[in-house]
Amino acid sequence: MEEKELKEWMQHSKLEIKLPDFEENVIDAIHEKQASEKSVWKNIRWSWFFFLVGLALGLIATTLFASFEFEFLGSNNSRIVLLVFEIIVIFILASQFDRLIRVTFRK
């Protein structure tokens, strides 16, 4: 008697999935998540590449500007313009480096 009751209870406790393609949807969602994670890492790698290119170009531009004399501004003013340019380049590179470090190591 107990065995019959147990079987009946077990049949009532079955989980019926009303969505026929539930498994396919779950598997598709997993594949999409994996693809998005791969694309995030690909974008991070490109970000590091362009950061290094920008760093090199900033150093080259700063070096080139250091060799120029802006005669219409005077020698003192040309140094101030160069100093302001260097500060701007350093600020931009430092802030972008900070963001890249945070994005790369956030997990």
PDB file of C-alpha atoms in Angstrom:
ATOM      1  CA  MET A   1       0.000   0.000   0.000  1.00  0.00           C
ATOM      2  CA  GLU A   2       2.748   2.389   0.906  1.00  0.00           C
ATOM      3  CA  GLU A   3       4.529   1.678  -2.314  1.00  0.00           C
ATOM      4  CA  LYS A   4       1.476   2.659  -4.372  1.00  0.00           C
ATOM      5  CA  GLU A   5       1.060   5.867  -2.408  1.00  0.00           C
ATOM      6  CA  LEU A   6       4.698   6.700  -2.847  1.00  0.00           C
ATOM      7  CA  LYS A   7       4.446   6.185  -6.617  1.00  0.00           C
ATOM      8  CA  GLU A   8       1.380   8.432  -6.751  1.00  0.00           C
ATOM      9  CA  TRP A   9       3.121  11.147  -4.778  1.00  0.00           C
ATOM     10  CA  MET A  10       6.160  10.919  -7.020  1.00  0.00           C
ATOM     11  CA  GLN A  11       3.985  11.257 -10.115  1.00  0.00           C
ATOM     12  CA  HIS A  12       2.355  14.386  -8.690  1.00  0.00           C
ATOM     13  CA  SER A  13       5.720  15.909  -7.938  1.00  0.00           C
ATOM     14  CA  LYS A  14       6.967  15.701 -11.522  1.00  0.00           C
ATOM     15  CA  LEU A  15       8.048  18.989 -12.964  1.00  0.00           C
ATOM     16  CA  GLU A  16       6.345  19.651 -16.228  1.00  0.00           C
ATOM     17  CA  ILE A  17       8.083  22.089 -18.500  1.00  0.00           C
ATOM     18  CA  LYS A  18       5.539  23.903 -20.589  1.00  0.00           C
ATOM     19  CA  LEU A  19       8.137  25.334 -22.942  1.00  0.00           C
ATOM     20  CA  PRO A  20       9.052  22.709 -25.531  1.00  0.00           C
ATOM     21  CA  ASP A  21      12.347  24.381 -26.527  1.00  0.00           C
ATOM     22  CA  PHE A  22      13.524  25.252 -23.017  1.00  0.00           C
ATOM     23  CA  GLU A  23      16.832  23.376 -23.317  1.00  0.00           C
ATOM     24  CA  GLU A  24      17.638  25.005 -26.652  1.00  0.00           C
ATOM     25  CA  ASN A  25      16.955  28.441 -25.205  1.00  0.00           C
ATOM     26  CA  VAL A  26      19.235  27.792 -22.236  1.00  0.00           C
ATOM     27  CA  ILE A  27      22.025  26.468 -24.457  1.00  0.00           C
ATOM     28  CA  ASP A  28      21.655  29.458 -26.812  1.00  0.00           C
ATOM     29  CA  ALA A  29      21.852  31.833 -23.856  1.00  0.00           C
ATOM     30  CA  ILE A  30      25.045  30.136 -22.652  1.00  0.00           C
ATOM     31  CA  HIS A  31      26.618  30.405 -26.112  1.00  0.00           C
ATOM     32  CA  GLU A  32      25.682  34.085 -26.351  1.00  0.00           C
ATOM     33  CA  LYS A  33      27.231  34.795 -22.968  1.00  0.00           C
ATOM     34  CA  GLN A  34      30.464  33.032 -23.953  1.00  0.00           C
ATOM     35  CA  ALA A  35      30.597  34.970 -27.227  1.00  0.00           C
ATOM     36  CA  SER A  36      30.074  38.280 -25.441  1.00  0.00           C
ATOM     37  CA  GLU A  37      32.861  37.473 -22.952  1.00  0.00           C
ATOM     38  CA  LYS A  38      35.216  36.709 -25.828  1.00  0.00           C
ATOM     39  CA  SER A  39      34.333  39.979 -27.533  1.00  0.00           C
ATOM     40  CA  VAL A  40      34.955  41.898 -24.295  1.00  0.00           C
ATOM     41  CA  TRP A  41      38.460  40.471 -24.018  1.00  0.00           C
ATOM     42  CA  LYS A  42      39.071  41.193 -27.698  1.00  0.00           C
ATOM     43  CA  ASN A  43      38.030  44.822 -27.136  1.00  0.00           C
ATOM     44  CA  ILE A  44      40.288  45.084 -24.083  1.00  0.00           C
ATOM     45  CA  ARG A  45      43.249  43.846 -26.137  1.00  0.00           C
ATOM     46  CA  TRP A  46      42.499  46.451 -28.827  1.00  0.00           C
ATOM     47  CA  SER A  47      42.227  49.112 -26.137  1.00  0.00           C
ATOM     48  CA  TRP A  48      45.701  48.260 -24.846  1.00  0.00           C
ATOM     49  CA  PHE A  49      47.078  48.353 -28.402  1.00  0.00           C
ATOM     50  CA  PHE A  50      45.623  51.791 -29.108  1.00  0.00           C
ATOM     51  CA  PHE A  51      46.732  53.040 -25.702  1.00  0.00           C
ATOM     52  CA  LEU A  52      50.323  52.096 -26.494  1.00  0.00           C
ATOM     53  CA  VAL A  53      50.057  53.688 -29.944  1.00  0.00           C
ATOM     54  CA  GLY A  54      48.690  56.869 -28.348  1.00  0.00           C
ATOM     55  CA  LEU A  55      51.479  56.811 -25.785  1.00  0.00           C
ATOM     56  CA  ALA A  56      54.098  56.584 -28.523  1.00  0.00           C
ATOM     57  CA  LEU A  57      52.461  59.349 -30.561  1.00  0.00           C
ATOM     58  CA  GLY A  58      52.176  61.562 -27.481  1.00  0.00           C
ATOM     59  CA  LEU A  59      55.862  61.113 -26.714  1.00  0.00           C
ATOM     60  CA  ILE A  60      56.797  61.843 -30.322  1.00  0.00           C
ATOM     61  CA  ALA A  61      54.589  64.952 -30.433  1.00  0.00           C
ATOM     62  CA  THR A  62      55.999  66.226 -27.148  1.00  0.00           C
ATOM     63  CA  THR A  63      59.543  65.694 -28.376  1.00  0.00           C
ATOM     64  CA  LEU A  64      58.796  67.479 -31.644  1.00  0.00           C
ATOM     65  CA  PHE A  65      57.144  70.423 -29.883  1.00  0.00           C
ATOM     66  CA  ALA A  66      60.152  70.728 -27.557  1.00  0.00           C
ATOM     67  CA  SER A  67      62.409  71.362 -30.539  1.00  0.00           C
ATOM     68  CA  PHE A  68      60.189  74.132 -31.954  1.00  0.00           C
ATOM     69  CA  GLU A  69      60.532  77.734 -30.919  1.00  0.00           C
ATOM     70  CA  PHE A  70      57.363  79.762 -31.168  1.00  0.00           C
ATOM     71  CA  GLU A  71      58.894  83.137 -32.003  1.00  0.00           C
ATOM     72  CA  PHE A  72      55.631  85.061 -31.944  1.00  0.00           C
ATOM     73  CA  LEU A  73      55.109  84.074 -28.300  1.00  0.00           C
ATOM     74  CA  GLY A  74      58.617  84.716 -27.042  1.00  0.00           C
ATOM     75  CA  SER A  75      60.964  82.177 -25.483  1.00  0.00           C
ATOM     76  CA  ASN A  76      59.290  82.171 -22.057  1.00  0.00           C
ATOM     77  CA  ASN A  77      55.788  81.820 -23.461  1.00  0.00           C
ATOM     78  CA  SER A  78      56.815  79.028 -25.819  1.00  0.00           C
ATOM     79  CA  ARG A  79      58.063  77.068 -22.804  1.00  0.00           C
ATOM     80  CA  ILE A  80      54.751  77.631 -21.038  1.00  0.00           C
ATOM     81  CA  VAL A  81      52.839  76.402 -24.112  1.00  0.00           C
ATOM     82  CA  LEU A  82      55.054  73.306 -24.220  1.00  0.00           C
ATOM     83  CA  LEU A  83      54.550  72.711 -20.490  1.00  0.00           C
ATOM     84  CA  VAL A  84      50.764  73.016 -20.836  1.00  0.00           C
ATOM     85  CA  PHE A  85      50.810  70.592 -23.796  1.00  0.00           C
ATOM     86  CA  GLU A  86      52.912  68.101 -21.824  1.00  0.00           C
ATOM     87  CA  ILE A  87      50.571  68.325 -18.825  1.00  0.00           C
ATOM     88  CA  ILE A  88      47.538  67.696 -21.038  1.00  0.00           C
ATOM     89  CA  VAL A  89      49.192  64.675 -22.691  1.00  0.00           C
ATOM     90  CA  ILE A  90      50.256  63.240 -19.328  1.00  0.00           C
ATOM     91  CA  PHE A  91      46.784  63.766 -17.839  1.00  0.00           C
ATOM     92  CA  ILE A  92      45.051  62.060 -20.767  1.00  0.00           C
ATOM     93  CA  LEU A  93      47.459  59.114 -20.773  1.00  0.00           C
ATOM     94  CA  ALA A  94      47.276  58.678 -16.995  1.00  0.00           C
ATOM     95  CA  SER A  95      43.478  58.703 -16.932  1.00  0.00           C
ATOM     96  CA  GLN A  96      43.234  56.244 -19.821  1.00  0.00           C
ATOM     97  CA  PHE A  97      45.837  53.975 -18.216  1.00  0.00           C
ATOM     98  CA  ASP A  98      43.836  53.990 -14.970  1.00  0.00           C
ATOM     99  CA  ARG A  99      40.645  53.057 -16.826  1.00  0.00           C
ATOM    100  CA  LEU A 100      42.374  50.258 -18.739  1.00  0.00           C
ATOM    101  CA  ILE A 101      43.845  48.804 -15.563  1.00  0.00           C
ATOM    102  CA  ARG A 102      40.416  48.843 -13.887  1.00  0.00           C
ATOM    103  CA  VAL A 103      38.674  47.235 -16.873  1.00  0.00           C
ATOM    104  CA  THR A 104      41.350  44.598 -17.364  1.00  0.00           C
ATOM    105  CA  PHE A 105      41.514  43.436 -13.743  1.00  0.00           C
ATOM    106  CA  ARG A 106      37.902  43.956 -12.652  1.00  0.00           C
ATOM    107  CA  LYS A 107      37.099  40.228 -12.433  1.00  0.00           C
TER     108      LYS A 107
END
